[in-house]
Short mmCIF file of C-alpha atoms in Angstrom, two decimals:
data_model
loop_
_atom_site.label_atom_id
_atom_site.label_comp_id
_atom_site.label_asym_id
_atom_site.label_seq_id
_atom_site.Cartn_x
_atom_site.Cartn_y
_atom_site.Cartn_z
CA MET A 1 115.86 51.14 70.73
CA LYS A 2 115.76 49.96 74.29
CA ARG A 3 117.72 51.11 77.32
CA TYR A 4 117.98 49.47 80.71
CA CYS A 5 118.55 50.95 84.14
CA ASP A 6 117.78 50.43 87.80
CA SER A 7 116.17 53.83 88.27
CA LEU A 8 114.69 56.20 85.74
CA VAL A 9 114.38 59.75 87.05
CA ILE A 10 111.86 61.87 85.16
CA GLY A 11 112.73 65.55 85.55
CA GLY A 12 116.26 66.94 85.31
CA GLY A 13 115.98 70.01 87.50
CA ILE A 14 117.94 70.41 90.70
CA ILE A 15 115.76 67.86 92.55
CA GLY A 16 115.88 65.17 89.85
CA LEU A 17 119.62 65.60 89.46
CA SER A 18 120.15 65.38 93.21
CA CYS A 19 118.07 62.17 93.33
CA GLY A 20 120.02 60.82 90.37
CA TYR A 21 123.36 61.64 91.95
CA TYR A 22 122.64 60.17 95.39
CA LEU A 23 121.13 57.02 93.86
CA SER A 24 124.22 56.64 91.64
CA ARG A 25 126.39 57.03 94.72
CA GLU A 26 124.62 54.00 96.19
CA GLY A 27 125.55 52.00 93.11
CA PHE A 28 122.23 52.16 91.28
CA LYS A 29 122.36 52.50 87.51
CA VAL A 30 120.49 55.73 86.92
CA GLN A 31 119.12 57.50 83.86
CA VAL A 32 117.65 61.01 84.07
CA ILE A 33 115.40 62.36 81.33
CA ASP A 34 113.81 65.78 80.95
CA SER A 35 111.40 66.97 78.28
CA MET A 36 112.98 70.41 78.27
CA GLU A 37 116.47 71.90 78.40
CA PHE A 38 118.98 72.20 81.26
CA GLY A 39 117.72 74.85 83.68
CA SER A 40 114.65 75.66 81.59
CA GLY A 41 112.15 74.99 84.38
CA SER A 42 111.94 76.30 87.92
CA SER A 43 115.59 75.58 88.81
CA GLY A 44 116.57 78.25 86.30
CA ALA A 45 113.89 80.77 87.24
CA CYS A 46 114.31 81.06 90.98
CA ASP A 47 116.40 82.88 93.49
CA ASP A 48 119.44 81.20 94.95
CA MET A 49 118.59 81.04 98.62
CA ILE A 50 119.05 78.47 101.31
CA LEU A 51 116.72 80.40 103.58
CA LEU A 52 116.07 78.81 106.94
CA GLN A 53 114.20 81.65 108.62
CA SER A 54 111.04 81.26 106.56
CA LYS A 55 110.56 77.63 107.60
CA LYS A 56 108.00 76.62 110.16
CA PRO A 57 109.39 74.56 113.04
CA GLY A 58 108.94 70.88 112.33
CA VAL A 59 110.06 68.53 109.63
CA VAL A 60 110.58 71.26 107.02
CA LEU A 61 112.89 73.36 109.19
CA GLU A 62 114.79 70.29 110.42
CA LEU A 63 115.42 69.07 106.88
CA ALA A 64 116.38 72.56 105.71
CA MET A 65 118.99 72.75 108.48
CA GLU A 66 120.32 69.34 107.50
CA SER A 67 120.39 70.37 103.84
CA LEU A 68 122.39 73.49 104.70
CA GLU A 69 124.96 71.36 106.54
CA MET A 70 125.24 69.16 103.43
CA TYR A 71 125.73 72.24 101.23
CA ARG A 72 128.68 73.38 103.35
CA PHE A 73 130.70 70.37 102.18
CA LEU A 74 129.00 69.50 98.91
CA HIS A 75 131.57 71.35 96.77
CA MET A 76 134.25 68.98 98.07
CA GLU A 77 132.16 65.91 97.35
CA LEU A 78 131.14 67.07 93.85
CA GLY A 79 134.58 68.48 93.15
CA CYS A 80 133.55 71.91 91.89
CA ASP A 81 132.64 75.38 93.09
CA LEU A 82 128.92 75.76 93.85
CA GLY A 83 128.95 79.49 94.62
CA PHE A 84 128.10 78.73 98.24
CA LYS A 85 128.04 81.88 100.32
CA GLN A 86 126.74 82.66 103.77
CA MET A 87 125.55 86.27 103.87
CA GLY A 88 122.93 85.89 106.60
CA GLY A 89 119.40 87.18 106.34
CA MET A 90 117.07 89.67 107.98
CA ILE A 91 113.29 89.83 107.98
CA LEU A 92 112.19 93.45 108.34
CA ILE A 93 109.53 94.28 110.92
CA GLU A 94 107.38 97.38 110.43
CA ASN A 95 105.08 97.57 113.48
CA GLN A 96 104.29 96.16 116.93
CA GLU A 97 101.75 93.67 115.59
CA GLU A 98 104.31 92.14 113.25
CA LEU A 99 106.89 92.20 116.02
CA ALA A 100 104.64 90.17 118.33
CA VAL A 101 104.04 87.51 115.67
CA MET A 102 107.71 87.35 114.69
CA GLU A 103 108.89 87.14 118.32
CA GLU A 104 106.75 84.07 118.82
CA PHE A 105 107.86 82.56 115.50
CA VAL A 106 111.55 83.21 116.16
CA SER A 107 111.41 81.70 119.65
CA SER A 108 109.79 78.52 118.27
CA GLN A 109 112.53 78.33 115.62
CA ARG A 110 115.21 78.85 118.27
CA SER A 111 113.82 75.93 120.25
CA CYS A 112 114.41 73.82 117.12
CA GLY A 113 118.06 74.89 117.18
CA LEU A 114 117.96 77.61 114.50
CA ASN A 115 120.44 80.41 115.04
CA VAL A 116 118.09 83.40 114.75
CA ASP A 117 117.29 86.45 116.85
CA ILE A 118 115.27 89.65 116.91
CA VAL A 119 117.53 92.70 116.72
CA ASP A 120 116.70 96.30 117.67
CA ARG A 121 116.48 99.36 115.49
CA GLU A 122 120.14 100.29 116.06
CA GLU A 123 121.46 96.94 114.93
CA LEU A 124 119.08 97.00 111.97
CA ARG A 125 120.48 100.44 110.95
CA ARG A 126 124.03 99.25 111.40
CA ARG A 127 123.60 96.17 109.23
CA GLN A 128 121.19 97.79 106.76
CA PRO A 129 121.86 101.55 106.56
CA HIS A 130 119.77 101.96 103.41
CA VAL A 131 116.55 100.42 104.71
CA SER A 132 113.74 102.91 105.30
CA ASP A 133 113.34 104.36 108.82
CA ARG A 134 109.81 103.01 109.06
CA PHE A 135 111.08 99.58 110.13
CA ILE A 136 111.27 99.25 113.91
CA SER A 137 113.30 96.06 114.14
CA SER A 138 114.20 92.91 112.31
CA THR A 139 115.15 89.30 112.67
CA TYR A 140 118.73 88.29 112.02
CA SER A 141 120.19 84.90 111.27
CA PRO A 142 123.84 84.55 110.26
CA ASP A 143 123.10 81.10 108.78
CA ASP A 144 120.96 82.02 105.76
CA SER A 145 123.07 81.14 102.76
CA GLN A 146 122.97 80.87 99.01
CA VAL A 147 124.31 78.79 96.14
CA ASP A 148 124.31 79.12 92.38
CA PRO A 149 121.58 76.68 91.23
CA PHE A 150 123.21 76.22 87.80
CA LEU A 151 126.56 75.29 89.36
CA VAL A 152 124.83 72.83 91.71
CA MET A 153 123.00 71.18 88.80
CA LYS A 154 126.20 70.97 86.77
CA GLY A 155 127.98 69.58 89.81
CA PHE A 156 125.39 66.81 90.26
CA ILE A 157 125.54 65.97 86.53
CA ASN A 158 129.35 65.79 86.36
CA ALA A 159 129.77 63.89 89.62
CA GLY A 160 126.86 61.59 88.69
CA GLN A 161 128.30 60.88 85.25
CA ARG A 162 131.57 59.83 86.83
CA LEU A 163 129.47 57.22 88.68
CA GLY A 164 127.75 56.11 85.48
CA MET A 165 124.63 58.27 85.64
CA GLU A 166 123.18 59.18 82.22
CA VAL A 167 121.37 62.49 81.69
CA ARG A 168 119.31 63.31 78.62
CA TYR A 169 117.51 66.58 77.98
CA ARG A 170 114.85 67.08 75.28
CA GLU A 171 113.56 63.57 75.95
CA ALA A 172 110.05 63.32 77.39
CA ALA A 173 108.24 60.34 78.88
CA VAL A 174 105.28 59.53 76.63
CA THR A 175 103.72 56.34 77.99
CA ALA A 176 104.45 54.03 80.91
CA GLU A 177 103.42 50.47 81.63
CA LYS A 178 104.71 47.43 83.45
CA ASN A 179 105.96 44.34 81.67
CA GLY A 180 105.38 40.74 82.75
CA ALA A 181 108.42 40.83 85.00
CA GLY A 182 107.04 43.84 86.87
CA ARG A 183 109.54 46.30 85.43
CA TRP A 184 108.53 49.72 84.14
CA GLN A 185 108.61 50.24 80.38
CA VAL A 186 108.69 53.96 79.65
CA LEU A 187 108.37 55.03 76.03
CA THR A 188 110.05 58.36 75.38
CA SER A 189 109.69 61.07 72.76
CA THR A 190 112.87 59.91 71.02
CA GLY A 191 111.25 56.53 70.36
CA CYS A 192 113.26 54.73 73.04
CA ILE A 193 111.84 52.35 75.57
CA VAL A 194 113.53 52.68 78.93
CA GLU A 195 113.14 49.61 81.10
CA ALA A 196 113.61 50.35 84.79
CA GLU A 197 113.07 48.69 88.13
CA ASN A 198 112.05 52.00 89.67
CA VAL A 199 110.80 55.32 88.37
CA VAL A 200 111.21 58.60 90.26
CA ILE A 201 108.97 61.50 89.30
CA SER A 202 110.79 64.74 90.06
CA ALA A 203 109.22 66.97 87.46
CA GLY A 204 108.54 69.89 89.79
CA ALA A 205 105.50 71.93 88.85
CA TRP A 206 104.90 69.53 85.97
CA SER A 207 104.85 66.41 88.18
CA ASN A 208 101.12 65.85 87.93
CA ILE A 209 101.33 65.79 84.13
CA VAL A 210 103.96 63.06 84.36
CA GLY A 211 101.87 61.35 87.05
CA GLY A 212 99.08 61.04 84.50
CA LEU A 213 101.22 58.61 82.49
CA PHE A 214 101.23 56.33 85.54
CA ASP A 215 97.50 56.82 86.27
CA ILE A 216 98.15 58.69 89.46
CA SER A 217 97.11 62.14 90.53
CA ILE A 218 99.89 64.04 92.31
CA PRO A 219 98.63 67.04 94.27
CA ILE A 220 101.20 69.50 92.90
CA PHE A 221 100.23 72.64 91.03
CA PRO A 222 102.19 75.58 89.59
CA ARG A 223 102.34 78.77 91.63
CA ARG A 224 103.86 81.43 89.44
CA GLY A 225 106.45 83.82 90.80
CA GLN A 226 107.79 86.90 89.06
CA LEU A 227 111.24 88.30 89.87
CA LEU A 228 113.08 91.45 88.86
CA ILE A 229 116.83 91.44 88.26
CA THR A 230 118.90 94.60 88.68
CA GLU A 231 122.12 95.69 87.07
CA LYS A 232 125.29 94.96 89.06
CA ILE A 233 125.48 97.36 91.96
CA PRO A 234 127.65 97.79 95.06
CA PRO A 235 126.32 95.85 98.07
CA ILE A 236 123.30 97.25 99.87
CA GLY A 237 123.68 96.32 103.53
CA GLU A 238 125.29 93.22 104.98
CA THR A 239 122.60 90.62 104.46
CA ASN A 240 119.78 89.53 102.20
CA LEU A 241 116.34 90.86 103.14
CA TRP A 242 112.72 89.81 103.46
CA SER A 243 109.72 91.53 104.97
CA ALA A 244 107.73 90.29 107.93
CA SER A 245 104.43 91.42 106.43
CA TYR A 246 104.47 88.41 104.15
CA MET A 247 105.44 86.01 106.94
CA VAL A 248 102.70 87.45 109.15
CA THR A 249 100.13 87.02 106.40
CA LYS A 250 101.14 83.38 106.20
CA LEU A 251 101.29 82.73 109.95
CA ARG A 252 98.36 84.90 111.11
CA PRO A 253 95.99 85.62 108.24
CA ASP A 254 93.58 87.29 110.70
CA LEU A 255 96.13 90.09 111.18
CA ALA A 256 96.67 90.77 107.49
CA LYS A 257 96.09 94.48 107.25
CA VAL A 258 93.89 96.11 104.71
CA ARG A 259 96.04 97.79 102.11
CA GLU A 260 95.61 100.06 99.23
CA ASN A 261 94.95 98.03 96.11
CA GLN A 262 94.09 95.07 98.33
CA SER A 263 92.61 93.01 95.51
CA GLU A 264 95.66 93.52 93.33
CA TYR A 265 97.85 92.65 96.29
CA ASN A 266 95.95 89.43 96.91
CA GLU A 267 95.89 88.44 93.28
CA LEU A 268 99.64 88.93 92.90
CA GLY A 269 100.38 87.49 96.35
CA LEU A 270 103.08 90.08 96.76
CA GLY A 271 105.93 89.33 99.17
CA PHE A 272 109.33 90.95 99.54
CA SER A 273 112.67 89.27 99.02
CA PHE A 274 115.92 90.99 98.17
CA THR A 275 119.00 88.90 97.53
CA ARG A 276 122.43 89.62 96.09
CA THR A 277 123.81 87.19 93.51
CA ALA A 278 127.47 86.21 93.27
CA HIS A 279 127.86 88.62 90.35
CA GLY A 280 126.46 91.65 92.18
CA ASN A 281 123.02 91.75 90.57
CA TYR A 282 120.08 91.78 92.97
CA LEU A 283 117.01 89.56 92.65
CA ILE A 284 113.87 91.36 93.74
CA GLY A 285 110.88 89.17 94.46
CA SER A 286 108.27 88.16 94.23
CA THR A 287 104.71 87.27 93.43
CA ARG A 288 102.75 84.13 94.30
CA GLU A 289 100.10 83.69 91.66
CA GLU A 290 97.59 80.85 91.72
CA GLN A 291 95.66 81.55 88.56
CA ALA A 292 98.42 81.79 85.99
CA GLY A 293 98.60 78.07 85.15
CA PHE A 294 101.68 77.35 83.07
CA LYS A 295 101.80 80.74 81.36
CA LYS A 296 105.42 81.77 81.71
CA LEU A 297 104.63 85.42 81.12
CA VAL A 298 105.62 88.49 83.03
CA ASP A 299 103.22 91.38 83.35
CA TYR A 300 103.54 95.10 83.80
CA ARG A 301 101.35 95.11 86.91
CA ALA A 302 103.82 92.88 88.75
CA LEU A 303 106.76 94.97 87.51
CA GLU A 304 105.10 98.08 88.93
CA ALA A 305 104.11 96.43 92.21
CA LEU A 306 107.55 94.89 92.80
CA SER A 307 109.34 98.15 91.94
CA ARG A 308 107.05 100.20 94.17
CA GLN A 309 107.58 97.75 97.00
CA VAL A 310 111.37 97.76 96.84
CA ALA A 311 111.52 101.57 96.61
CA HIS A 312 109.24 101.76 99.65
CA ILE A 313 111.54 99.51 101.68
CA ILE A 314 114.92 100.68 100.29
CA PRO A 315 114.48 104.23 98.88
CA LEU A 316 117.95 104.11 97.29
CA MET A 317 116.67 101.48 94.86
CA ARG A 318 114.84 104.21 92.92
CA HIS A 319 118.22 104.95 91.33
CA VAL A 320 118.91 101.38 90.23
CA HIS A 321 118.10 99.95 86.82
CA ILE A 322 116.06 96.78 86.33
CA ILE A 323 117.59 94.78 83.49
CA ARG A 324 115.38 91.66 83.46
CA HIS A 325 111.98 90.46 84.62
CA ILE A 326 111.39 86.71 84.74
CA ALA A 327 108.67 84.27 85.74
CA GLY A 328 108.88 80.72 87.06
CA PHE A 329 106.63 78.08 88.60
CA ARG A 330 106.88 76.91 92.16
CA PRO A 331 105.79 73.29 92.48
CA ALA A 332 103.21 73.86 95.22
CA THR A 333 101.34 71.36 97.39
CA PRO A 334 98.12 72.01 99.33
CA ASP A 335 99.81 71.53 102.73
CA GLY A 336 103.05 73.33 101.83
CA LYS A 337 105.28 70.29 102.34
CA MET A 338 107.20 68.41 99.68
CA ILE A 339 106.16 64.93 98.59
CA LEU A 340 108.89 62.32 98.96
CA GLY A 341 108.61 58.56 98.92
CA PRO A 342 107.00 55.52 97.27
CA TRP A 343 103.57 55.96 95.75
CA PRO A 344 101.07 53.72 97.55
CA GLY A 345 99.76 50.89 95.41
CA LYS A 346 102.31 51.45 92.64
CA GLU A 347 105.28 49.18 93.13
CA GLY A 348 108.49 50.83 92.00
CA LEU A 349 107.06 54.33 91.58
CA TYR A 350 108.43 57.19 93.68
CA VAL A 351 107.75 60.90 93.85
CA ALA A 352 110.31 63.52 94.89
CA SER A 353 108.74 66.86 94.17
CA GLY A 354 106.53 69.68 95.42
CA HIS A 355 109.15 71.79 97.17
CA GLU A 356 107.36 75.04 96.33
CA GLY A 357 109.94 77.79 96.95
CA ASP A 358 112.44 75.55 98.73
CA GLY A 359 113.79 73.40 95.93
CA ILE A 360 117.27 74.89 95.93
CA ALA A 361 117.54 74.76 99.72
CA MET A 362 116.19 71.21 99.93
CA ALA A 363 117.93 69.63 96.94
CA PRO A 364 120.77 67.74 98.69
CA ILE A 365 118.63 66.39 101.54
CA THR A 366 115.89 65.29 99.12
CA GLY A 367 118.25 63.17 97.03
CA LYS A 368 119.91 61.82 100.16
CA LEU A 369 116.60 60.85 101.77
CA LEU A 370 115.39 59.16 98.59
CA SER A 371 118.58 57.10 98.40
CA ASP A 372 118.15 56.24 102.09
CA ILE A 373 114.65 54.97 101.32
CA PHE A 374 115.96 52.92 98.37
CA THR A 375 118.67 51.30 100.45
CA GLY A 376 116.39 50.78 103.42
CA ARG A 377 118.53 52.97 105.67
CA LYS A 378 115.55 55.16 106.32
CA SER A 379 112.21 53.74 107.21
CA ILE A 380 109.40 55.68 105.62
CA THR A 381 107.44 55.45 108.85
CA ASN A 382 109.80 58.16 110.13
CA MET A 383 108.76 60.39 107.26
CA LYS A 384 105.00 60.24 107.63
CA GLU A 385 104.59 63.92 106.91
CA LEU A 386 106.33 63.73 103.55
CA ILE A 387 105.38 60.42 101.96
CA PRO A 388 102.71 60.67 99.27
CA ARG A 389 99.50 61.52 101.07
CA CYS A 390 95.92 62.40 100.37
CA MET A 391 95.46 66.09 99.83
CA VAL A 392 92.77 68.09 98.16
CA VAL A 393 94.09 70.37 95.46
CA MET Z 1 137.60 123.88 76.09
CA SER Z 2 136.99 122.16 72.79
CA ARG Z 3 133.44 122.55 71.55
CA ILE Z 4 131.99 122.70 68.05
CA ALA Z 5 131.00 126.30 67.50
CA GLU Z 6 130.27 126.04 63.79
CA HIS Z 7 128.69 122.82 62.50
CA PRO Z 8 128.69 122.13 58.71
CA ILE Z 9 125.03 121.11 58.70
CA LEU Z 10 123.52 122.51 61.88
CA GLY Z 11 125.24 125.86 61.45
CA PRO Z 12 126.43 128.00 64.36
CA LEU Z 13 125.93 126.30 67.74
CA LYS Z 14 125.51 128.32 70.90
CA PRO Z 15 125.00 126.63 74.26
CA SER Z 16 121.55 127.49 75.57
CA GLY Z 17 122.14 126.97 79.31
CA ARG Z 18 123.95 129.23 81.68
CA GLU Z 19 127.49 128.48 82.76
CA VAL Z 20 127.62 126.45 85.97
CA SER Z 21 130.34 124.79 87.98
CA ILE Z 22 130.52 121.02 88.61
CA LEU Z 23 133.11 118.95 90.46
CA VAL Z 24 134.80 116.11 88.58
CA ASP Z 25 137.04 113.89 90.70
CA GLY Z 26 137.56 116.89 92.95
CA GLU Z 27 138.37 119.36 90.15
CA GLU Z 28 136.08 122.20 89.19
CA VAL Z 29 134.78 122.05 85.62
CA ILE Z 30 132.72 124.76 83.93
CA ALA Z 31 129.74 123.30 82.07
CA TYR Z 32 126.46 124.50 80.63
CA GLU Z 33 123.36 123.75 82.61
CA GLY Z 34 121.21 121.19 80.78
CA GLU Z 35 123.89 119.82 78.49
CA MET Z 36 124.77 116.16 78.98
CA ILE Z 37 127.45 115.43 81.57
CA ALA Z 38 129.44 113.51 78.94
CA ALA Z 39 129.48 116.57 76.66
CA ALA Z 40 130.89 118.74 79.44
CA LEU Z 41 133.56 116.15 80.24
CA MET Z 42 134.56 115.73 76.57
CA ALA Z 43 134.75 119.52 76.23
CA SER Z 44 137.05 119.67 79.24
CA GLY Z 45 139.38 117.16 77.61
CA ARG Z 46 138.38 114.13 79.69
CA ARG Z 47 138.18 110.82 77.84
CA VAL Z 48 138.22 108.16 80.60
CA PHE Z 49 134.94 107.95 82.53
CA ARG Z 50 135.31 104.62 84.25
CA TYR Z 51 137.45 101.47 84.60
CA THR Z 52 136.02 98.00 83.93
CA GLU Z 53 135.33 95.58 86.74
CA LYS Z 54 137.49 92.58 85.82
CA ARG Z 55 140.42 93.94 83.84
CA ARG Z 56 140.40 97.54 85.05
CA GLU Z 57 140.44 98.84 81.48
CA PRO Z 58 139.55 102.47 80.77
CA ARG Z 59 136.20 103.23 79.14
CA GLY Z 60 134.60 106.46 77.94
CA LEU Z 61 131.93 107.75 75.62
CA TYR Z 62 130.90 105.06 73.12
CA CYS Z 63 127.34 105.00 71.81
CA ALA Z 64 126.44 108.42 73.24
CA ILE Z 65 122.71 107.65 73.10
CA GLY Z 66 122.16 105.91 76.43
CA ARG Z 67 122.31 102.30 75.27
CA CYS Z 68 125.78 100.87 75.80
CA THR Z 69 126.40 101.94 79.44
CA ASP Z 70 130.10 102.42 78.74
CA CYS Z 71 130.05 106.03 79.97
CA VAL Z 72 128.60 105.37 83.43
CA MET Z 73 130.03 107.29 86.36
CA ILE Z 74 129.23 107.97 90.01
CA VAL Z 75 127.03 111.08 90.03
CA ASN Z 76 126.05 112.61 93.36
CA GLY Z 77 126.89 109.34 95.09
CA ILE Z 78 124.91 107.10 92.72
CA PRO Z 79 126.93 104.63 90.61
CA ASN Z 80 125.98 103.47 87.08
CA VAL Z 81 124.66 106.85 85.92
CA ARG Z 82 124.76 107.12 82.11
CA THR Z 83 126.50 110.45 81.65
CA CYS Z 84 125.60 110.74 77.94
CA VAL Z 85 121.89 111.09 78.75
CA THR Z 86 122.03 112.81 82.13
CA PRO Z 87 121.86 116.63 82.07
CA VAL Z 88 124.25 118.83 84.03
CA GLU Z 89 122.91 120.48 87.17
CA PRO Z 90 124.79 123.15 89.11
CA GLY Z 91 127.12 121.76 91.81
CA MET Z 92 126.99 118.15 90.62
CA ILE Z 93 129.66 115.87 92.06
CA ILE Z 94 130.97 113.44 89.48
CA GLU Z 95 133.48 110.67 90.07
CA THR Z 96 135.26 108.16 87.86
CA GLN Z 97 133.64 104.76 88.48
CA ARG Z 98 135.89 101.80 89.25
CA GLY Z 99 134.19 98.46 88.61
CA ILE Z 100 130.66 98.49 89.98
CA GLY Z 101 131.48 101.64 91.95
CA ARG Z 102 130.29 102.47 95.43
CA TRP Z 103 127.40 104.23 97.14
CA GLY Z 104 127.91 107.71 98.53
CA GLY Z 105 130.98 109.90 98.38
CA GLY Z 106 130.75 113.66 98.14
CA ASP Z 107 127.52 115.50 98.69
CA HIS Z 108 124.75 113.27 97.40
CA GLY Z 109 121.06 112.72 97.36
CA ILE Z 110 121.25 109.32 99.02
CA HIS Z 111 118.96 108.63 101.91
#
């Protein structure tokens, strides 16, 4: 059997679906395929944050801010509830060293127009009465928001289908070649050949595997994260929480303090995030593991480290039950920026992937930018930092 | 108080702990130290331990072995405490939980 379309999107996570939707909106005939099931990859194993405060000033922060603005109105465009909520966020600061780094970081973000501030101990206590006394201050941004990734994906599928988009799960790309007319012929695991003018690879952490079918090497690798999920509990404080120690380690590695169990800490890449879902469960994260490959396993060591960490920061959490422990793969790139645009030397081949931990936040803007590239509204010379580039994995 | 004093298989049952006082929704209840909170509440004639989140329906003791979480209450300011597997301590403050409950209330160990 043979199917025809303008654009074949390989990867039906939140990024692929966003690309599919925005391309459909421009009138392209789009088909999305995914080797797995709806939400079975990273879009279903992540937290739900549109976190602006963690972004470095520059293209990533600018796009995240634009994406947040899109999210504010996306439910109207897609015609369904997306669980959008703006709870704000705070990054907890434990000592003067961290404070100095965060003050500099926050002021550079403010100069990019981000609504963020450093607040004193009193305001920290007022907004977060259960946080341990050891924290001396915190950042605060009222803009940090969240959505339900499953509702967003469903929204893109339903709105896309109304525009003629076709979505098929459990259908993998097997081989790819060009025919005499220069159109892609992609053989799939169901025995179909999909003929398409353009192919978009948006397979997240698995993008490089798909890239292999097109003889390209995409510098995206899986960085495993483990998350704990609590029972439903009453709210703890006003906002979602992160810790500065992780941000400082990223921004100023020379200041990273020597800890107990340093090697374990490094291996797990422990960072602190604490976010409340729409249902009242909390997501407690997370690890950043380089060596796990595609093993979607959770381990006891991470469970212990994550539990110890949250009890250290919010002592009350010792009384709360953990009901699940999950793992997922961040699609990571060597320079920490997503890859978006046409692949050099491969006519009609595009990559939209490599968002690491920002896929949920960046989904709308990614699809929008890709459709702008397709329609020529956006020149890729304005997106030098994101277009496929040479990087050493 | 309704307690089983003579059990057909286990024989005569005598509480092993000393009598202590706990506070249940503001009322004093006499319980035995070390027995499960749920046992003390059942003995005092209480059957409703909490109300569900969505439909506000009453719930009480169900599995009685710590699995089903139907019997959770707010104990010393901590919500979601399974009363069927949590032993009585003197002076405990126990409250009926509505929905997901709330932090604090009464004298509690929260800090």
